[in-house]
Short mmCIF file of C-alpha atoms and ligand atoms in Angstrom, two decimals:
data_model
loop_
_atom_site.label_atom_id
_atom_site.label_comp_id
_atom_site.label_asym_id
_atom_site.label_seq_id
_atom_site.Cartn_x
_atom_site.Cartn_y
_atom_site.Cartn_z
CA UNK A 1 18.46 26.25 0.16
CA UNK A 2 18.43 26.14 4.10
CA UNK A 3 16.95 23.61 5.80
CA UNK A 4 14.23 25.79 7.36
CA UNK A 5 13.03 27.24 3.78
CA UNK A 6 12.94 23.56 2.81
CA UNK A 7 10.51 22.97 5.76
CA UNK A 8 8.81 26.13 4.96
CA UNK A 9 8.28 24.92 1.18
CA UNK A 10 6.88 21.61 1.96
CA UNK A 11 4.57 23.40 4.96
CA UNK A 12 3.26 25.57 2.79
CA UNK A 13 2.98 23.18 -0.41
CA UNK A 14 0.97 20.52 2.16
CA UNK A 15 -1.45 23.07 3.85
CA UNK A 16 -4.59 21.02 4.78
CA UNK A 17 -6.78 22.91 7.63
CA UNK A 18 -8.18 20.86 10.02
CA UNK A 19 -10.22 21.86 13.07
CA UNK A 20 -8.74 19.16 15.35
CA UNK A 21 -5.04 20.53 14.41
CA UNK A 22 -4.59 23.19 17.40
CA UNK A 23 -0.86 23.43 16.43
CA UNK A 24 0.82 22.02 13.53
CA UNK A 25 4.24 22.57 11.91
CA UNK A 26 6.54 25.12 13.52
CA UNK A 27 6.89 24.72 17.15
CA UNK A 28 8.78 21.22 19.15
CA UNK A 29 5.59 19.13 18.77
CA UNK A 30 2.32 19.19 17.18
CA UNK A 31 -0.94 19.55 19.64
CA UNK A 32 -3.44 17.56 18.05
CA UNK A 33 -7.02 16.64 19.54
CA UNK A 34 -8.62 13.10 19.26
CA UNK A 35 -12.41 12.61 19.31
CA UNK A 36 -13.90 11.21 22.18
CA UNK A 37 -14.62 7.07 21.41
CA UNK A 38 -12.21 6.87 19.10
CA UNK A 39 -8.78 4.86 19.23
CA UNK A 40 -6.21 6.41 17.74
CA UNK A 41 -4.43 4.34 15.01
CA UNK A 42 -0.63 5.15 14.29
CA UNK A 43 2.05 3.48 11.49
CA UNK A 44 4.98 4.38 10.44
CA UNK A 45 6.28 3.38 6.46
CA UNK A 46 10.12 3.91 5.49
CA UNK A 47 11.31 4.00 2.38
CA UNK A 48 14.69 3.74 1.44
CA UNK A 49 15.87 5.05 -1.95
CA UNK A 50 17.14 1.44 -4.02
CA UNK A 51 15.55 -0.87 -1.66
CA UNK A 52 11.86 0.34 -1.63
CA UNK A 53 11.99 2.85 -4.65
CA UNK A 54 14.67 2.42 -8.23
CA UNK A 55 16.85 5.70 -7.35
CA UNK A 56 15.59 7.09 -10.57
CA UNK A 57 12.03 7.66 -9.76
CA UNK A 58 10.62 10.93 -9.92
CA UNK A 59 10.56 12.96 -6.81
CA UNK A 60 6.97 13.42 -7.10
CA UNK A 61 5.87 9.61 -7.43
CA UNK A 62 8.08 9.23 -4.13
CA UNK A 63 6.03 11.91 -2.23
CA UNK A 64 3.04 10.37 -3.62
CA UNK A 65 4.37 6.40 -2.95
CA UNK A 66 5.75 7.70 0.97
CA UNK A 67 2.09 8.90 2.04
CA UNK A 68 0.17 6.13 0.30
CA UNK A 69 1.82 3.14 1.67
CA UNK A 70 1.18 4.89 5.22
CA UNK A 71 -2.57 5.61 4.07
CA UNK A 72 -2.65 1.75 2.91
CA UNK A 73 -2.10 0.69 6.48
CA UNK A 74 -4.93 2.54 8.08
CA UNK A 75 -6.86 1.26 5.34
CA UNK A 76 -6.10 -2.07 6.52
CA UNK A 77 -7.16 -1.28 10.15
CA UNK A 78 -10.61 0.31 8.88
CA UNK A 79 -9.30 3.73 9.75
CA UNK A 80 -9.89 7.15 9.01
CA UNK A 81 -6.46 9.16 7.78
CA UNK A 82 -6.45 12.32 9.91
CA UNK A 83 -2.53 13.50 10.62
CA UNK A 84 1.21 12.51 9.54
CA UNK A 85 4.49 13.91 10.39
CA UNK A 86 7.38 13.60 7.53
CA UNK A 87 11.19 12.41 8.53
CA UNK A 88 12.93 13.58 5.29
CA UNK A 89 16.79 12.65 4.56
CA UNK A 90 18.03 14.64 1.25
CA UNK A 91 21.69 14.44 -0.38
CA UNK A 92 21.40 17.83 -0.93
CA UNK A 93 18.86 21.08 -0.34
CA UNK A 94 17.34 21.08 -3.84
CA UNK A 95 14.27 23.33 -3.81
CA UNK A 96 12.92 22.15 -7.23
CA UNK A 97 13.39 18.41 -6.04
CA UNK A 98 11.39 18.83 -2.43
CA UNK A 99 8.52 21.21 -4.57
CA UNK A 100 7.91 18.25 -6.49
CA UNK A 101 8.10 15.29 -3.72
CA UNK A 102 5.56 17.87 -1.47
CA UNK A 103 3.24 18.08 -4.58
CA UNK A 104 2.89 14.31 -5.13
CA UNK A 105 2.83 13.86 -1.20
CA UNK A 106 0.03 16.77 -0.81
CA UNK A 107 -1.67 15.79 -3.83
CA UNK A 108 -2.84 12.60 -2.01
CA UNK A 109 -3.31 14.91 1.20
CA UNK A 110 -5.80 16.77 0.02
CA UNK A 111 -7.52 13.90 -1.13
CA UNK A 112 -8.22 12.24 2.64
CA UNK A 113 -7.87 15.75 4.15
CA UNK A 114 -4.64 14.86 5.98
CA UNK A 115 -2.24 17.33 7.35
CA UNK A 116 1.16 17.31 7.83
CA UNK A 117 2.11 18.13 11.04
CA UNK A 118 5.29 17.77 11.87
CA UNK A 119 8.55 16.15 11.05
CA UNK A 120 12.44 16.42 10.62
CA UNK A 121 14.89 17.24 7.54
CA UNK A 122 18.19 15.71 7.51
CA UNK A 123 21.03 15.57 5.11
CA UNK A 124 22.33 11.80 4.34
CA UNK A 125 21.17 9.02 1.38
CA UNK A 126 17.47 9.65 0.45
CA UNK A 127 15.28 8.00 2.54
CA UNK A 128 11.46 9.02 3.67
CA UNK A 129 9.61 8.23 6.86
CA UNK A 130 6.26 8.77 7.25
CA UNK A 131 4.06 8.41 10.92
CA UNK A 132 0.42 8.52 9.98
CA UNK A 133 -2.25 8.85 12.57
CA UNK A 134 -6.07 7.95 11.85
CA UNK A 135 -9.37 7.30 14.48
CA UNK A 136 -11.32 4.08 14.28
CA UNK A 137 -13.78 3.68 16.72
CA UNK A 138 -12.88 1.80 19.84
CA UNK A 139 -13.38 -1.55 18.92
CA UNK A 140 -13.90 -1.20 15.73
CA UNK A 141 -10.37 -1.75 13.77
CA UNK A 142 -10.27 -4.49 11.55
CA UNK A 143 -7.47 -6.94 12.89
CA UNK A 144 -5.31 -9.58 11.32
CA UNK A 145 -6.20 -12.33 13.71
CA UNK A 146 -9.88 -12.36 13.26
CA UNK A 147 -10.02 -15.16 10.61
CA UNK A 148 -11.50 -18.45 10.98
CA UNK A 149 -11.72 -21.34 9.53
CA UNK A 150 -14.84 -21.42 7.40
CA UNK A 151 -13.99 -18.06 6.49
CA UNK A 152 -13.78 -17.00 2.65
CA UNK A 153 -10.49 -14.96 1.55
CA UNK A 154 -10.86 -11.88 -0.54
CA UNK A 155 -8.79 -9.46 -2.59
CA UNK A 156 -9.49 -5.73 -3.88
CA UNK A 157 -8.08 -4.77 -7.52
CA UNK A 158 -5.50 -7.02 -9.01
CA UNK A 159 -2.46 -8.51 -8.16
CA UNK A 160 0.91 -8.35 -9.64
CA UNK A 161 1.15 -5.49 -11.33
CA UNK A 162 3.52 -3.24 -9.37
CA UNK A 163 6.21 -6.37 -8.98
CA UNK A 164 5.44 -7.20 -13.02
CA UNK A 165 6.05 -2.53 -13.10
CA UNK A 166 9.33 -3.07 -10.90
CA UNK A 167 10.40 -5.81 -13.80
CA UNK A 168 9.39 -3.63 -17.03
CA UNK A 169 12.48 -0.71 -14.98
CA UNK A 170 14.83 -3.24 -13.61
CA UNK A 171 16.22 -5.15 -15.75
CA UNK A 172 18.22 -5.11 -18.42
CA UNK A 173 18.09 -8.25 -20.56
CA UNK A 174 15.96 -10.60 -23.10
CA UNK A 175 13.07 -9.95 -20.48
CA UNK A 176 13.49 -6.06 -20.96
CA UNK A 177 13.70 -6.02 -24.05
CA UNK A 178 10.76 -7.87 -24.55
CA UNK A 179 8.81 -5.83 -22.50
CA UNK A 180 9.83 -2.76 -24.31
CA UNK A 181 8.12 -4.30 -27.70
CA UNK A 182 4.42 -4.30 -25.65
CA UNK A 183 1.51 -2.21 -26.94
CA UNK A 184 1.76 1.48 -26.22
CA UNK A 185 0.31 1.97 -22.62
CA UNK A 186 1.10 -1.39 -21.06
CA UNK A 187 4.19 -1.38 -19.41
CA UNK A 188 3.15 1.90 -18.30
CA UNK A 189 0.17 0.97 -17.02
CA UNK A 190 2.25 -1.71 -14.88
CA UNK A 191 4.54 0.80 -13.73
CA UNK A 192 2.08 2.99 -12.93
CA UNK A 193 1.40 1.02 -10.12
CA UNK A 194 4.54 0.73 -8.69
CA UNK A 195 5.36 4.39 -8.43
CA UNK A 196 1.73 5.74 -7.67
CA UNK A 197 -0.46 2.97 -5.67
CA UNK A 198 -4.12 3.74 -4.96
CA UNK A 199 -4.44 2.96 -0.75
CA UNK A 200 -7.65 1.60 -0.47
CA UNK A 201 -8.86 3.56 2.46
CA UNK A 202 -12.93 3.43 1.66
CA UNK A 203 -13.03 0.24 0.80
CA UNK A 204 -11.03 -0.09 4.16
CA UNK A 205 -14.16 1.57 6.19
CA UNK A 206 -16.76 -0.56 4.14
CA UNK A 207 -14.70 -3.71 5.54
CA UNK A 208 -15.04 -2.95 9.10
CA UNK A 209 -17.99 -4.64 11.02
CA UNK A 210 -18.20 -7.26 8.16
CA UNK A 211 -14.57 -8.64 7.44
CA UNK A 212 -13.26 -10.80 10.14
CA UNK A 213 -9.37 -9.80 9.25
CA UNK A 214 -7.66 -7.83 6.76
CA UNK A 215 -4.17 -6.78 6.10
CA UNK A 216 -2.61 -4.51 3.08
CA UNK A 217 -0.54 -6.29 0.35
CA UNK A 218 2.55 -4.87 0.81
CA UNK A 219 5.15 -7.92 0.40
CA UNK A 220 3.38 -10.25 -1.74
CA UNK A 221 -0.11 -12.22 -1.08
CA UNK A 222 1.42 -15.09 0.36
CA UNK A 223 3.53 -13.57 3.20
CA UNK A 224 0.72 -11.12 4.11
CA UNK A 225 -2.04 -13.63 3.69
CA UNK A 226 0.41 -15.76 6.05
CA UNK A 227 0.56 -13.13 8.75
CA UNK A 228 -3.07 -13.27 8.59
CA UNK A 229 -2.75 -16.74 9.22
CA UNK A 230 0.20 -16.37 11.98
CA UNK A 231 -2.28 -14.46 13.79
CA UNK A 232 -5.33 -16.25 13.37
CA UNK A 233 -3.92 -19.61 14.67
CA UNK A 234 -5.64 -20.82 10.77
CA UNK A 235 -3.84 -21.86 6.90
CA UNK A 236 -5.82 -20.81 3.99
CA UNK A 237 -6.20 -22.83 0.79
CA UNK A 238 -5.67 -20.35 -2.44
CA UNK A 239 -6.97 -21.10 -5.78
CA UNK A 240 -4.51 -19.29 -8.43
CA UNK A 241 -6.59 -19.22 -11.19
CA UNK A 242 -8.66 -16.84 -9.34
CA UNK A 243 -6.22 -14.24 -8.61
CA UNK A 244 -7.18 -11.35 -10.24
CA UNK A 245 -5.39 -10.29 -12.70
CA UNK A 246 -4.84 -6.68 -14.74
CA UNK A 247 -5.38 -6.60 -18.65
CA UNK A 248 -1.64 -5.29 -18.84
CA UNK A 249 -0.57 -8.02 -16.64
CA UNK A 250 -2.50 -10.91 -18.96
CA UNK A 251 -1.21 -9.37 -21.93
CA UNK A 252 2.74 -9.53 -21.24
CA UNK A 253 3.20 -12.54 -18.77
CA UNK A 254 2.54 -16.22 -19.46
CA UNK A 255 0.51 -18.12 -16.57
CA UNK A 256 3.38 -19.10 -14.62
CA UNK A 257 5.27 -16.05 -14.77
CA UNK A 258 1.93 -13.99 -13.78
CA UNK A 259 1.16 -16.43 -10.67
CA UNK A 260 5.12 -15.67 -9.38
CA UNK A 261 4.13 -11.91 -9.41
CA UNK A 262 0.44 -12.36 -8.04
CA UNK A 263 1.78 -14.85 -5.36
CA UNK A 264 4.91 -12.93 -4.22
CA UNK A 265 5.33 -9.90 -5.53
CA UNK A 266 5.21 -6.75 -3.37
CA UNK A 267 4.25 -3.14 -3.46
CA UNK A 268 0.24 -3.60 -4.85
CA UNK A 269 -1.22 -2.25 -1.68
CA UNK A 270 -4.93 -3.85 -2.42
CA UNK A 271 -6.40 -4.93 0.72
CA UNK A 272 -6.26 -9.26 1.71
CA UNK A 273 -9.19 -9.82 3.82
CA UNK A 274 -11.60 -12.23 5.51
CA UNK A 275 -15.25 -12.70 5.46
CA UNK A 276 -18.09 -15.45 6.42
CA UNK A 277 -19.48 -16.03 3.15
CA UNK A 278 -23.22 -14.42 4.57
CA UNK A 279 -21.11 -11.06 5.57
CA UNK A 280 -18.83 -11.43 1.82
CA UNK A 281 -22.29 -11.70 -0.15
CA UNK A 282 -23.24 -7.92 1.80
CA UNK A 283 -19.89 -6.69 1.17
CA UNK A 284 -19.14 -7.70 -2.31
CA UNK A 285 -21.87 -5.38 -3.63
CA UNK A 286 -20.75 -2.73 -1.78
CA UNK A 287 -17.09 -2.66 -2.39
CA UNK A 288 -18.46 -3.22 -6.41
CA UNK A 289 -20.99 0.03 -6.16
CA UNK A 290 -17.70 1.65 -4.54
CA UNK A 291 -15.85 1.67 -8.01
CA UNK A 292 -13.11 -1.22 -6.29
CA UNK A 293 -14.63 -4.89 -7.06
CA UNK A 294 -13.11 -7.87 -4.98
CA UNK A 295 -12.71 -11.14 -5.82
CA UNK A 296 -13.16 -14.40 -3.65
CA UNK A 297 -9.47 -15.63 -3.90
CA UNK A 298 -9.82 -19.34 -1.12
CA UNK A 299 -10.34 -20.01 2.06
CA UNK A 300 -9.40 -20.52 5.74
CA UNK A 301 -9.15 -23.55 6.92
CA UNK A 302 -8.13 -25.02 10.44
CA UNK A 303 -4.47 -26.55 9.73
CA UNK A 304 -1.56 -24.43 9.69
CA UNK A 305 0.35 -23.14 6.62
CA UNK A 306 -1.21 -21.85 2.55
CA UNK A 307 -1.68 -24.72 0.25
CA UNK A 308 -2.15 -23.30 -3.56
CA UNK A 309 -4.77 -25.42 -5.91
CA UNK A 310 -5.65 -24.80 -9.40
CA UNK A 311 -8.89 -24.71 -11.16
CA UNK A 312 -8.70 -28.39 -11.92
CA UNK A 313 -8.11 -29.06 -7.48
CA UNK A 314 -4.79 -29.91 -8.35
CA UNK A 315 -1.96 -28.66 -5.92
CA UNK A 316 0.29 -26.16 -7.22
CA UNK A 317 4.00 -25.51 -5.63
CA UNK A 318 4.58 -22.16 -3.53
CA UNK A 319 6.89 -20.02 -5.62
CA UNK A 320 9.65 -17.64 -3.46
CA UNK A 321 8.61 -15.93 -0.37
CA UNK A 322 7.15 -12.18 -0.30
CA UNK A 323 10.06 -9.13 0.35
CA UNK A 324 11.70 -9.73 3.69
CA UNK A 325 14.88 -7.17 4.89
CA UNK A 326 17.50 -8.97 6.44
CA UNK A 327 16.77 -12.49 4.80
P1 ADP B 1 13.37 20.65 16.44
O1 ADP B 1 14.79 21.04 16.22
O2 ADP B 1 12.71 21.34 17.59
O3 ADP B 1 13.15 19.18 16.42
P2 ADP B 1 13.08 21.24 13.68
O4 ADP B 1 13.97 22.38 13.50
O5 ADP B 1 13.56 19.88 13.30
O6 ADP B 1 12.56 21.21 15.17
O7 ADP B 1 11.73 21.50 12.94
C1 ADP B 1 11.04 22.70 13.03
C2 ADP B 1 9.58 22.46 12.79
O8 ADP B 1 9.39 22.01 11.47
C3 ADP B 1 8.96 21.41 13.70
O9 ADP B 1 7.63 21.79 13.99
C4 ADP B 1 8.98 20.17 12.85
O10 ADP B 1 7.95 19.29 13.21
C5 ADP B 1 8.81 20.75 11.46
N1 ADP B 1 9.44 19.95 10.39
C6 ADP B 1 10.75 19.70 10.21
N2 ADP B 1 10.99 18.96 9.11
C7 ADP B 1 9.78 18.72 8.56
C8 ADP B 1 9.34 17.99 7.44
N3 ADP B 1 10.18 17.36 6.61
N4 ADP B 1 8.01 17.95 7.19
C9 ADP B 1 7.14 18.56 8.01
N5 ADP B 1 7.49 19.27 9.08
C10 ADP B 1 8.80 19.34 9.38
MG1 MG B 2 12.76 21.45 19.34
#
């Protein structure tokens, strides 16, 4: 298939109208209008087939996986999703492949009314860039250097269970194996998350005006939560016994095995943030009455660095660093 019917199939598979869209796909740049008070809030997510995906997931889950770790990031900024432009590299023109990827990419579209609105298609190894572009008022974004010591540290969801997903496909020894033997719906549960995360873009906007800082799990609790510190001049103290945890995760990892995953395993996309504990008592209830509870995970504190305790006080060693390219 030619390259422009591709970009005609994925135009016409991602149609979302919007009134501030003057001119979207089809001419050398989209005219788009921004209302007045807001900021503008742009990121751009790769991923790279093999390093951010396994090369056998299903075109569809990579559509869907592309736009939500892009939605996750305005989510972490307090942000409303409004546009995103697509840099697609195939291996080869396959129609049925690129109907797929624009259904699981549109299907989350539709769901913040987001339109595509530009983009390129290239031929080379599979890789998919997104650029997505959201309003927050000015003022109003939800940074990662607001915390302070004092401040309590919060996560949405549970932790763990897209690096405990990436596990259940990867490997293939005793561990597999014993994974394959869990009760029906488990490991699929668990790898549910890795190929289709849920951005958590309202519980995003509920954040803003109450949390002091927030970031997106995207490389594991412990190197995000340490940006937040990075930027905040704090440390945080984290109790491990609190992380929250998924039934599917509790029933196929030991303790130890689970904290590894909470701690530094990527790709969950729940939302790390900071609150006074006056402001977390506010927004506790409403995140809960929002159908996405969080859970008080530690602390900030003034000295530098993340010290782990357990429930019993006692310290607990850092297991290995979040996902970092190049180390
Ligand atoms: P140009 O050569 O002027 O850069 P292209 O031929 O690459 O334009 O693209 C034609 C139109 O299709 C442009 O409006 C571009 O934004 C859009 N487009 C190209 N690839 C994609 C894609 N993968 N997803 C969405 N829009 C795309
Ligand atoms: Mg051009």
């Amino acid at each position: 298939m030619p390259e422009f019917d591709l970009i005609e199939l994925i135009r016409a598979r991602c149609a979302v109208a919007r009134e501030d869209v003057r001119l979207g796909i089809g001419d050398d740049a989209a005219l788009v209008a921004v209302p007045a008070g807001q900021a503008l809030a742009i990121s751009t997510d790769t991923l790279v087939a093999g390093v951010h995906f396994p090369v056998q997931t299903h075109a569809y889950d990579i559509g869907w996986k592309a736009l939500a770790v892009n939605l996750s990031d305005l989510a972490a900024m307090g942000a409303t999703p409004a546009w995103a432009t697509l840099a697609l590299t195939l291996p080869a023109a396959d129609a049925r492949w690129v109907g797929e990827f624009a259904e699981g990419f549109a299907t989350l579209a539709r769901e913040y009314k987001l339109a595509l609105v530009g983009g390129d298609t290239t031929q080379g190894p599979l890789g998919v860039t997104v650029t997505i572009h959201g309003f927050v008022a000015e003022g109003a974004a939800l940074l990662r250097s607001g915390a302070r010591a004092g401040d309590e540290v919060f996560v949405t969801g549970t932790l763990g269970d897209a690096a405990a997903g990436l596990r259940c496909l990867d490997r293939n020894d005793a561990e597999a194996n014993r994974l394959l033997g869990a009760a029906a719906g488990t490991r699929e549960a668990l790898i549910e998350r890795l190929n289709r995360p849920i951005p958590r873009v309202a519980q995003g906007q509920l954040l803003r005006g109450w949390a002091s800082s927030c970031i997106d799990v995207s490389d594991g609790l412990l190197a995000d939560l340490g940006h937040v510190c990075a930027a905040s001049g704090a440390g945080a103290e984290v109790d491990v016994d609190e992380l929250p945890a998924s039934p599917a995760l509790l029933a196929l990892f030991d303790r130890e095995a689970r904290r590894n995953l909470q701690l530094g395993g990527g790709d969950d996309y729940e939302l790390c943030f900071t609150a006074s504990e006056l402001d977390a008592l506010q927004l506790l209830g409403d995140l809960a009455r929002g159908g996405c509870a969080a859970r008080r995970i530690g602390r900030i504190v003034g000295a530098p660095g993340i010290r782990l305790r357990d429930a019993s006080g006692n310290e607990v060693a850092s297991p290995r660093r979040g996902w970092e390219h190049f180390a």
